[in-house]
Amino acid sequence: AGMIDVQGVGKQYGNGTYAVKDVNLHIDSGEFLAIVGPSGCGKSTLLRMIAGFESITEGQILVETRPVSGPGPDRGVVFQDYGLFPWLTVEENIAYGPKEAGYPRSQVKELVDKYIDLVGLKLFAKKFPHELSGGMQQRVAIARVLANTPSVMLMDEPFGALDALTREQLQNQLSYIQKDLGITVVFVTHSIEEAVYLADRVVVMGDGAASGVAGNIKKIETI
Ligand code: ADP
Ligand code: ADP
């Protein structure tokens, strides 16, 4: 599970401009793929289309064999701004998805225990988001996504708001978690260093202004 096929995908806005144009991309199950490129080249738009948050105006995206037509529990998304529920504790944030999915209480507890431990926040289970540092909040956000047991984790500049040391710690932790779980990760960043450090494969999206075609993937490198 977790294979993604982006087939001739484009996103054209009402005013005629393309945010993403003619992107073809195959992502293997269990692969860590980074998408890099300058601001405005269409990275977030492509990621949001895979997430199902944004309509696809051309082509299609398959996750396994299912065409994406909206958000789904097979795809979890981590944003730069954490997006935790401020009125819920750490463990309640992580329990939210499994509870909504109607899992029995014992199974919710099992999932919360597993993922709170995986991100190293056991001692902070009863804290509220505002009592945590940014790095810790992002670890909660990752655990909250993983507790839904998605096959794909989509990450949009997840460490962009963190200081260098914290970013490095989270990169290491994410790397370990991704390999441990064998989950597919698609990671958007403007930092080529971060992409090369983390990913099995890096895809570079072209600069709309430079190429004249926003969102065209110029080059695919295997590292
Ligand atoms: P990145 O994530 O690489 O910074 P985005 O995916 O956010 O790029 O944006 C890609 C392009 O699409 C940008 O040029 C942006 O201005 C344009 N864009 C984004 N949203 C809209 C919209 N609602 N209407 C028109 N153009 C948009
Ligand atoms: P951007 O700032 O890159 O243009 P937006 O904030 O406009 O992105 O969000 C684009 C889409 O992503 C929206 O349709 C929204 O539903 C979805 N989205 C953004 N943040 C979240 C979130 N934290 N949880 C769920 N969906 C989100």
mmCIF file of C-alpha atoms and ligand atoms in Angstrom:
data_model
loop_
_atom_site.group_PDB
_atom_site.id
_atom_site.type_symbol
_atom_site.label_atom_id
_atom_site.label_comp_id
_atom_site.label_asym_id
_atom_site.label_seq_id
_atom_site.Cartn_x
_atom_site.Cartn_y
_atom_site.Cartn_z
ATOM 1 C CA ALA A 1 0.000 0.000 0.000
ATOM 2 C CA GLY A 2 1.049 3.621 -0.462
ATOM 3 C CA MET A 3 1.967 3.638 -4.148
ATOM 4 C CA ILE A 4 1.143 6.916 -5.883
ATOM 5 C CA ASP A 5 0.775 7.551 -9.607
ATOM 6 C CA VAL A 6 0.526 11.139 -10.799
ATOM 7 C CA GLN A 7 -0.634 10.953 -14.416
ATOM 8 C CA GLY A 8 -0.547 14.063 -16.607
ATOM 9 C CA VAL A 9 -1.714 16.200 -13.724
ATOM 10 C CA GLY A 10 -2.412 19.890 -14.064
ATOM 11 C CA LYS A 11 -4.071 22.594 -12.039
ATOM 12 C CA GLN A 12 -5.408 25.564 -13.915
ATOM 13 C CA TYR A 13 -7.072 28.430 -12.099
ATOM 14 C CA GLY A 14 -10.072 30.358 -13.414
ATOM 15 C CA ASN A 15 -7.836 33.173 -14.642
ATOM 16 C CA GLY A 16 -6.051 30.705 -16.951
ATOM 17 C CA THR A 17 -2.790 30.424 -15.020
ATOM 18 C CA TYR A 18 -1.354 27.026 -14.251
ATOM 19 C CA ALA A 19 -0.083 26.290 -10.732
ATOM 20 C CA VAL A 20 0.927 22.785 -11.877
ATOM 21 C CA LYS A 21 1.223 21.587 -15.462
ATOM 22 C CA ASP A 22 1.601 18.133 -16.980
ATOM 23 C CA VAL A 23 3.241 16.377 -14.040
ATOM 24 C CA ASN A 24 3.951 12.661 -14.318
ATOM 25 C CA LEU A 25 5.383 11.003 -11.266
ATOM 26 C CA HIS A 26 5.452 7.489 -9.895
ATOM 27 C CA ILE A 27 6.102 7.076 -6.187
ATOM 28 C CA ASP A 28 6.771 3.591 -4.860
ATOM 29 C CA SER A 29 5.219 2.153 -1.766
ATOM 30 C CA GLY A 30 7.568 2.893 1.143
ATOM 31 C CA GLU A 31 9.542 5.507 -0.775
ATOM 32 C CA PHE A 32 10.619 8.807 0.806
ATOM 33 C CA LEU A 33 10.248 11.355 -1.979
ATOM 34 C CA ALA A 34 11.168 15.021 -1.611
ATOM 35 C CA ILE A 35 9.806 17.703 -3.921
ATOM 36 C CA VAL A 36 11.942 20.840 -4.044
ATOM 37 C CA GLY A 37 11.745 24.053 -5.967
ATOM 38 C CA PRO A 38 11.490 27.796 -5.476
ATOM 39 C CA SER A 39 8.503 29.474 -3.877
ATOM 40 C CA GLY A 40 5.502 29.572 -6.179
ATOM 41 C CA CYS A 41 6.532 26.677 -8.460
ATOM 42 C CA GLY A 42 3.517 24.568 -7.496
ATOM 43 C CA LYS A 43 4.838 22.198 -4.803
ATOM 44 C CA SER A 44 2.050 22.850 -2.308
ATOM 45 C CA THR A 45 -0.599 22.671 -4.987
ATOM 46 C CA LEU A 46 0.657 19.265 -6.135
ATOM 47 C CA LEU A 47 0.782 18.014 -2.545
ATOM 48 C CA ARG A 48 -2.726 19.318 -1.844
ATOM 49 C CA MET A 49 -4.008 17.564 -4.957
ATOM 50 C CA ILE A 50 -2.512 14.277 -3.719
ATOM 51 C CA ALA A 51 -4.126 14.989 -0.328
ATOM 52 C CA GLY A 52 -7.475 15.574 -2.023
ATOM 53 C CA PHE A 53 -7.812 19.119 -0.664
ATOM 54 C CA GLU A 54 -7.609 20.665 -4.099
ATOM 55 C CA SER A 55 -9.458 19.682 -7.279
ATOM 56 C CA ILE A 56 -7.423 18.275 -10.174
ATOM 57 C CA THR A 57 -8.236 20.034 -13.427
ATOM 58 C CA GLU A 58 -6.203 17.762 -15.737
ATOM 59 C CA GLY A 59 -5.088 14.151 -15.504
ATOM 60 C CA GLN A 60 -5.512 11.970 -12.452
ATOM 61 C CA ILE A 61 -3.758 10.797 -9.326
ATOM 62 C CA LEU A 62 -3.986 7.177 -8.230
ATOM 63 C CA VAL A 63 -3.190 5.955 -4.724
ATOM 64 C CA GLU A 64 -2.784 2.243 -5.219
ATOM 65 C CA THR A 65 -5.575 1.808 -7.782
ATOM 66 C CA ARG A 66 -8.013 4.419 -6.467
ATOM 67 C CA PRO A 67 -8.274 7.807 -8.187
ATOM 68 C CA VAL A 68 -8.033 10.639 -5.653
ATOM 69 C CA SER A 69 -11.301 12.568 -5.451
ATOM 70 C CA GLY A 70 -11.024 14.005 -1.948
ATOM 71 C CA PRO A 71 -9.273 13.550 1.382
ATOM 72 C CA GLY A 72 -9.098 10.015 2.759
ATOM 73 C CA PRO A 73 -7.758 8.105 5.752
ATOM 74 C CA ASP A 74 -5.085 6.490 3.539
ATOM 75 C CA ARG A 75 -3.349 9.912 3.273
ATOM 76 C CA GLY A 76 -2.296 11.958 6.317
ATOM 77 C CA VAL A 77 -1.062 15.521 5.996
ATOM 78 C CA VAL A 78 1.417 17.467 8.140
ATOM 79 C CA PHE A 79 1.581 21.242 7.693
ATOM 80 C CA GLN A 80 4.199 23.796 8.704
ATOM 81 C CA ASP A 81 1.872 25.302 11.312
ATOM 82 C CA TYR A 82 1.243 22.018 13.249
ATOM 83 C CA GLY A 83 -2.535 22.506 13.200
ATOM 84 C CA LEU A 84 -3.166 20.824 16.549
ATOM 85 C CA PHE A 85 -6.471 21.225 18.363
ATOM 86 C CA PRO A 86 -5.519 23.726 21.108
ATOM 87 C CA TRP A 87 -8.357 22.649 23.409
ATOM 88 C CA LEU A 88 -7.214 18.999 23.439
ATOM 89 C CA THR A 89 -4.255 17.487 25.284
ATOM 90 C CA VAL A 90 -1.425 15.717 23.461
ATOM 91 C CA GLU A 91 -3.014 12.295 23.912
ATOM 92 C CA GLU A 92 -6.464 13.588 22.974
ATOM 93 C CA ASN A 93 -5.045 15.136 19.794
ATOM 94 C CA ILE A 94 -3.509 11.796 18.837
ATOM 95 C CA ALA A 95 -6.687 9.888 19.773
ATOM 96 C CA TYR A 96 -8.881 12.185 17.676
ATOM 97 C CA GLY A 97 -8.665 10.320 14.340
ATOM 98 C CA PRO A 98 -9.081 6.767 15.663
ATOM 99 C CA LYS A 99 -12.019 7.961 17.810
ATOM 100 C CA GLU A 100 -13.689 9.610 14.819
ATOM 101 C CA ALA A 101 -13.155 6.389 12.873
ATOM 102 C CA GLY A 102 -15.177 4.621 15.556
ATOM 103 C CA TYR A 103 -12.438 2.361 16.883
ATOM 104 C CA PRO A 104 -13.183 0.720 20.238
ATOM 105 C CA ARG A 105 -11.698 2.468 23.250
ATOM 106 C CA SER A 106 -9.045 -0.213 23.872
ATOM 107 C CA GLN A 107 -7.781 0.062 20.300
ATOM 108 C CA VAL A 108 -7.695 3.881 20.477
ATOM 109 C CA LYS A 109 -5.576 3.609 23.613
ATOM 110 C CA GLU A 110 -3.238 1.129 21.942
ATOM 111 C CA LEU A 111 -2.729 3.434 18.959
ATOM 112 C CA VAL A 112 -2.171 6.493 21.163
ATOM 113 C CA ASP A 113 0.348 4.636 23.345
ATOM 114 C CA LYS A 114 2.235 3.326 20.329
ATOM 115 C CA TYR A 115 2.583 6.633 18.503
ATOM 116 C CA ILE A 116 3.101 8.881 21.516
ATOM 117 C CA ASP A 117 5.997 6.592 22.396
ATOM 118 C CA LEU A 118 7.337 6.563 18.829
ATOM 119 C CA VAL A 119 7.686 10.369 18.841
ATOM 120 C CA GLY A 120 9.073 10.354 22.401
ATOM 121 C CA LEU A 121 6.324 12.343 24.114
ATOM 122 C CA LYS A 122 5.016 9.866 26.689
ATOM 123 C CA LEU A 123 5.816 12.240 29.560
ATOM 124 C CA PHE A 124 3.831 15.021 27.885
ATOM 125 C CA ALA A 125 0.581 13.100 27.294
ATOM 126 C CA LYS A 126 -1.520 15.376 29.524
ATOM 127 C CA LYS A 127 -0.029 18.668 28.330
ATOM 128 C CA PHE A 128 -1.806 21.092 26.025
ATOM 129 C CA PRO A 129 -0.183 22.244 22.755
ATOM 130 C CA HIS A 130 0.578 25.755 24.077
ATOM 131 C CA GLU A 131 2.683 24.172 26.844
ATOM 132 C CA LEU A 132 5.005 22.575 24.264
ATOM 133 C CA SER A 133 7.819 23.880 22.065
ATOM 134 C CA GLY A 134 7.303 24.080 18.301
ATOM 135 C CA GLY A 135 9.337 20.931 17.724
ATOM 136 C CA MET A 136 7.276 19.007 20.241
ATOM 137 C CA GLN A 137 4.046 20.260 18.709
ATOM 138 C CA GLN A 138 5.172 19.057 15.307
ATOM 139 C CA ARG A 139 5.988 15.651 16.808
ATOM 140 C CA VAL A 140 2.417 15.511 18.151
ATOM 141 C CA ALA A 141 1.125 16.429 14.694
ATOM 142 C CA ILE A 142 3.143 13.567 13.176
ATOM 143 C CA ALA A 143 1.869 11.118 15.818
ATOM 144 C CA ARG A 144 -1.690 12.306 15.220
ATOM 145 C CA VAL A 145 -1.360 11.540 11.516
ATOM 146 C CA LEU A 146 0.280 8.163 12.129
ATOM 147 C CA ALA A 147 -2.431 7.096 14.601
ATOM 148 C CA ASN A 148 -4.805 6.974 11.626
ATOM 149 C CA THR A 149 -2.452 4.332 10.132
ATOM 150 C CA PRO A 150 -2.294 5.991 6.697
ATOM 151 C CA SER A 151 -0.245 4.385 3.927
ATOM 152 C CA VAL A 152 0.994 7.817 2.813
ATOM 153 C CA MET A 153 2.180 10.818 4.846
ATOM 154 C CA LEU A 154 2.211 14.127 2.960
ATOM 155 C CA MET A 155 4.369 16.855 4.509
ATOM 156 C CA ASP A 156 4.400 20.511 3.437
ATOM 157 C CA GLU A 157 7.493 22.344 4.765
ATOM 158 C CA PRO A 158 6.890 20.606 8.113
ATOM 159 C CA PHE A 159 10.106 21.867 9.725
ATOM 160 C CA GLY A 160 10.108 25.314 8.111
ATOM 161 C CA ALA A 161 9.166 27.142 11.310
ATOM 162 C CA LEU A 162 11.726 25.413 13.558
ATOM 163 C CA ASP A 163 15.216 26.501 14.607
ATOM 164 C CA ALA A 164 18.178 24.660 13.073
ATOM 165 C CA LEU A 165 18.900 22.320 15.985
ATOM 166 C CA THR A 166 15.257 21.309 16.443
ATOM 167 C CA ARG A 167 14.913 20.836 12.687
ATOM 168 C CA GLU A 168 17.885 18.482 12.688
ATOM 169 C CA GLN A 169 16.412 16.452 15.562
ATOM 170 C CA LEU A 170 13.066 16.133 13.805
ATOM 171 C CA GLN A 171 14.698 15.189 10.508
ATOM 172 C CA ASN A 172 16.518 12.349 12.257
ATOM 173 C CA GLN A 173 13.388 11.238 14.047
ATOM 174 C CA LEU A 174 11.296 11.330 10.872
ATOM 175 C CA SER A 175 13.932 9.366 8.998
ATOM 176 C CA TYR A 176 13.889 6.670 11.669
ATOM 177 C CA ILE A 177 10.074 6.545 11.883
ATOM 178 C CA GLN A 178 9.636 6.360 8.114
ATOM 179 C CA LYS A 179 11.979 3.406 7.812
ATOM 180 C CA ASP A 180 10.537 1.722 10.895
ATOM 181 C CA LEU A 181 6.953 1.935 9.598
ATOM 182 C CA GLY A 182 7.739 1.584 5.899
ATOM 183 C CA ILE A 183 5.269 4.372 5.167
ATOM 184 C CA THR A 184 5.364 6.363 1.906
ATOM 185 C CA VAL A 185 6.382 9.985 2.526
ATOM 186 C CA VAL A 186 6.054 12.887 0.106
ATOM 187 C CA PHE A 187 7.947 15.830 1.558
ATOM 188 C CA VAL A 188 7.749 19.355 0.138
ATOM 189 C CA THR A 189 10.577 21.751 0.946
ATOM 190 C CA HIS A 190 12.367 24.709 -0.610
ATOM 191 C CA SER A 191 15.633 23.420 0.889
ATOM 192 C CA ILE A 192 17.684 21.197 -1.396
ATOM 193 C CA GLU A 193 19.916 20.303 1.591
ATOM 194 C CA GLU A 194 16.941 19.046 3.566
ATOM 195 C CA ALA A 195 15.625 17.117 0.561
ATOM 196 C CA VAL A 196 18.931 15.419 -0.172
ATOM 197 C CA TYR A 197 19.458 14.597 3.499
ATOM 198 C CA LEU A 198 16.049 12.988 3.999
ATOM 199 C CA ALA A 199 14.833 11.540 0.756
ATOM 200 C CA ASP A 200 15.444 8.397 -1.279
ATOM 201 C CA ARG A 201 14.688 10.488 -4.353
ATOM 202 C CA VAL A 202 14.415 14.207 -5.029
ATOM 203 C CA VAL A 203 12.163 15.779 -7.633
ATOM 204 C CA VAL A 204 12.903 19.348 -8.676
ATOM 205 C CA MET A 205 10.008 21.478 -9.861
ATOM 206 C CA GLY A 206 10.767 24.294 -12.280
ATOM 207 C CA ASP A 207 10.339 27.951 -11.467
ATOM 208 C CA GLY A 208 7.259 29.271 -13.218
ATOM 209 C CA ALA A 209 8.791 32.644 -13.876
ATOM 210 C CA ALA A 210 12.046 31.232 -15.249
ATOM 211 C CA SER A 211 10.627 28.465 -17.409
ATOM 212 C CA GLY A 212 7.482 30.300 -18.443
ATOM 213 C CA VAL A 213 5.447 27.279 -17.389
ATOM 214 C CA ALA A 214 4.612 27.166 -13.711
ATOM 215 C CA GLY A 215 4.988 23.829 -12.034
ATOM 216 C CA ASN A 216 6.790 21.914 -14.765
ATOM 217 C CA ILE A 217 9.060 19.258 -13.314
ATOM 218 C CA LYS A 218 12.436 19.917 -14.956
ATOM 219 C CA LYS A 219 14.572 17.193 -13.621
ATOM 220 C CA ILE A 220 14.319 14.005 -11.640
ATOM 221 C CA GLU A 221 17.379 12.765 -9.818
ATOM 222 C CA THR A 222 17.949 9.515 -8.059
ATOM 223 C CA ILE A 223 20.380 9.742 -5.187
HETATM 224 P P1 ADP B 1 4.803 26.530 -3.854
HETATM 225 O O1 ADP B 1 4.191 25.578 -2.880
HETATM 226 O O2 ADP B 1 5.832 25.896 -4.723
HETATM 227 O O3 ADP B 1 5.304 27.774 -3.203
HETATM 228 P P2 ADP B 1 2.066 26.931 -4.718
HETATM 229 O O4 ADP B 1 1.588 25.564 -5.059
HETATM 230 O O5 ADP B 1 1.651 27.476 -3.403
HETATM 231 O O6 ADP B 1 3.641 26.987 -4.885
HETATM 232 O O7 ADP B 1 1.573 27.931 -5.847
HETATM 233 C C1 ADP B 1 1.820 27.697 -7.236
HETATM 234 C C2 ADP B 1 1.330 28.851 -8.092
HETATM 235 O O8 ADP B 1 -0.095 28.878 -8.122
HETATM 236 C C3 ADP B 1 1.769 30.207 -7.584
HETATM 237 O O9 ADP B 1 2.199 30.969 -8.680
HETATM 238 C C4 ADP B 1 0.524 30.796 -6.967
HETATM 239 O O10 ADP B 1 0.544 32.186 -7.053
HETATM 240 C C5 ADP B 1 -0.564 30.177 -7.829
HETATM 241 N N1 ADP B 1 -1.850 30.090 -7.115
HETATM 242 C C6 ADP B 1 -2.065 29.483 -5.921
HETATM 243 N N2 ADP B 1 -3.366 29.572 -5.563
HETATM 244 C C7 ADP B 1 -3.982 30.265 -6.555
HETATM 245 C C8 ADP B 1 -5.339 30.704 -6.788
HETATM 246 N N3 ADP B 1 -6.315 30.432 -5.926
HETATM 247 N N4 ADP B 1 -5.598 31.385 -7.945
HETATM 248 C C9 ADP B 1 -4.623 31.638 -8.828
HETATM 249 N N5 ADP B 1 -3.332 31.265 -8.679
HETATM 250 C C10 ADP B 1 -3.008 30.592 -7.563
HETATM 251 P P1 ADP B 2 -2.200 27.887 1.103
HETATM 252 O O1 ADP B 2 -1.954 28.843 2.240
HETATM 253 O O2 ADP B 2 -0.970 27.120 0.730
HETATM 254 O O3 ADP B 2 -2.861 28.534 -0.083
HETATM 255 P P2 ADP B 2 -4.715 27.065 2.279
HETATM 256 O O4 ADP B 2 -4.602 27.438 3.705
HETATM 257 O O5 ADP B 2 -5.488 27.962 1.363
HETATM 258 O O6 ADP B 2 -3.253 26.777 1.654
HETATM 259 O O7 ADP B 2 -5.375 25.615 2.230
HETATM 260 C C1 ADP B 2 -5.622 24.985 0.998
HETATM 261 C C2 ADP B 2 -6.541 23.788 1.227
HETATM 262 O O8 ADP B 2 -5.906 22.884 2.168
HETATM 263 C C3 ADP B 2 -7.884 24.175 1.811
HETATM 264 O O9 ADP B 2 -8.905 23.732 0.927
HETATM 265 C C4 ADP B 2 -7.996 23.476 3.149
HETATM 266 O O10 ADP B 2 -9.193 22.716 3.215
HETATM 267 C C5 ADP B 2 -6.820 22.543 3.190
HETATM 268 N N1 ADP B 2 -6.154 22.652 4.492
HETATM 269 C C6 ADP B 2 -5.241 23.588 4.860
HETATM 270 N N2 ADP B 2 -4.846 23.408 6.119
HETATM 271 C C7 ADP B 2 -5.530 22.341 6.594
HETATM 272 C C8 ADP B 2 -5.564 21.644 7.837
HETATM 273 N N3 ADP B 2 -4.814 22.010 8.872
HETATM 274 N N4 ADP B 2 -6.381 20.577 7.952
HETATM 275 C C9 ADP B 2 -7.144 20.201 6.922
HETATM 276 N N5 ADP B 2 -7.147 20.809 5.715
HETATM 277 C C10 ADP B 2 -6.366 21.857 5.548
#
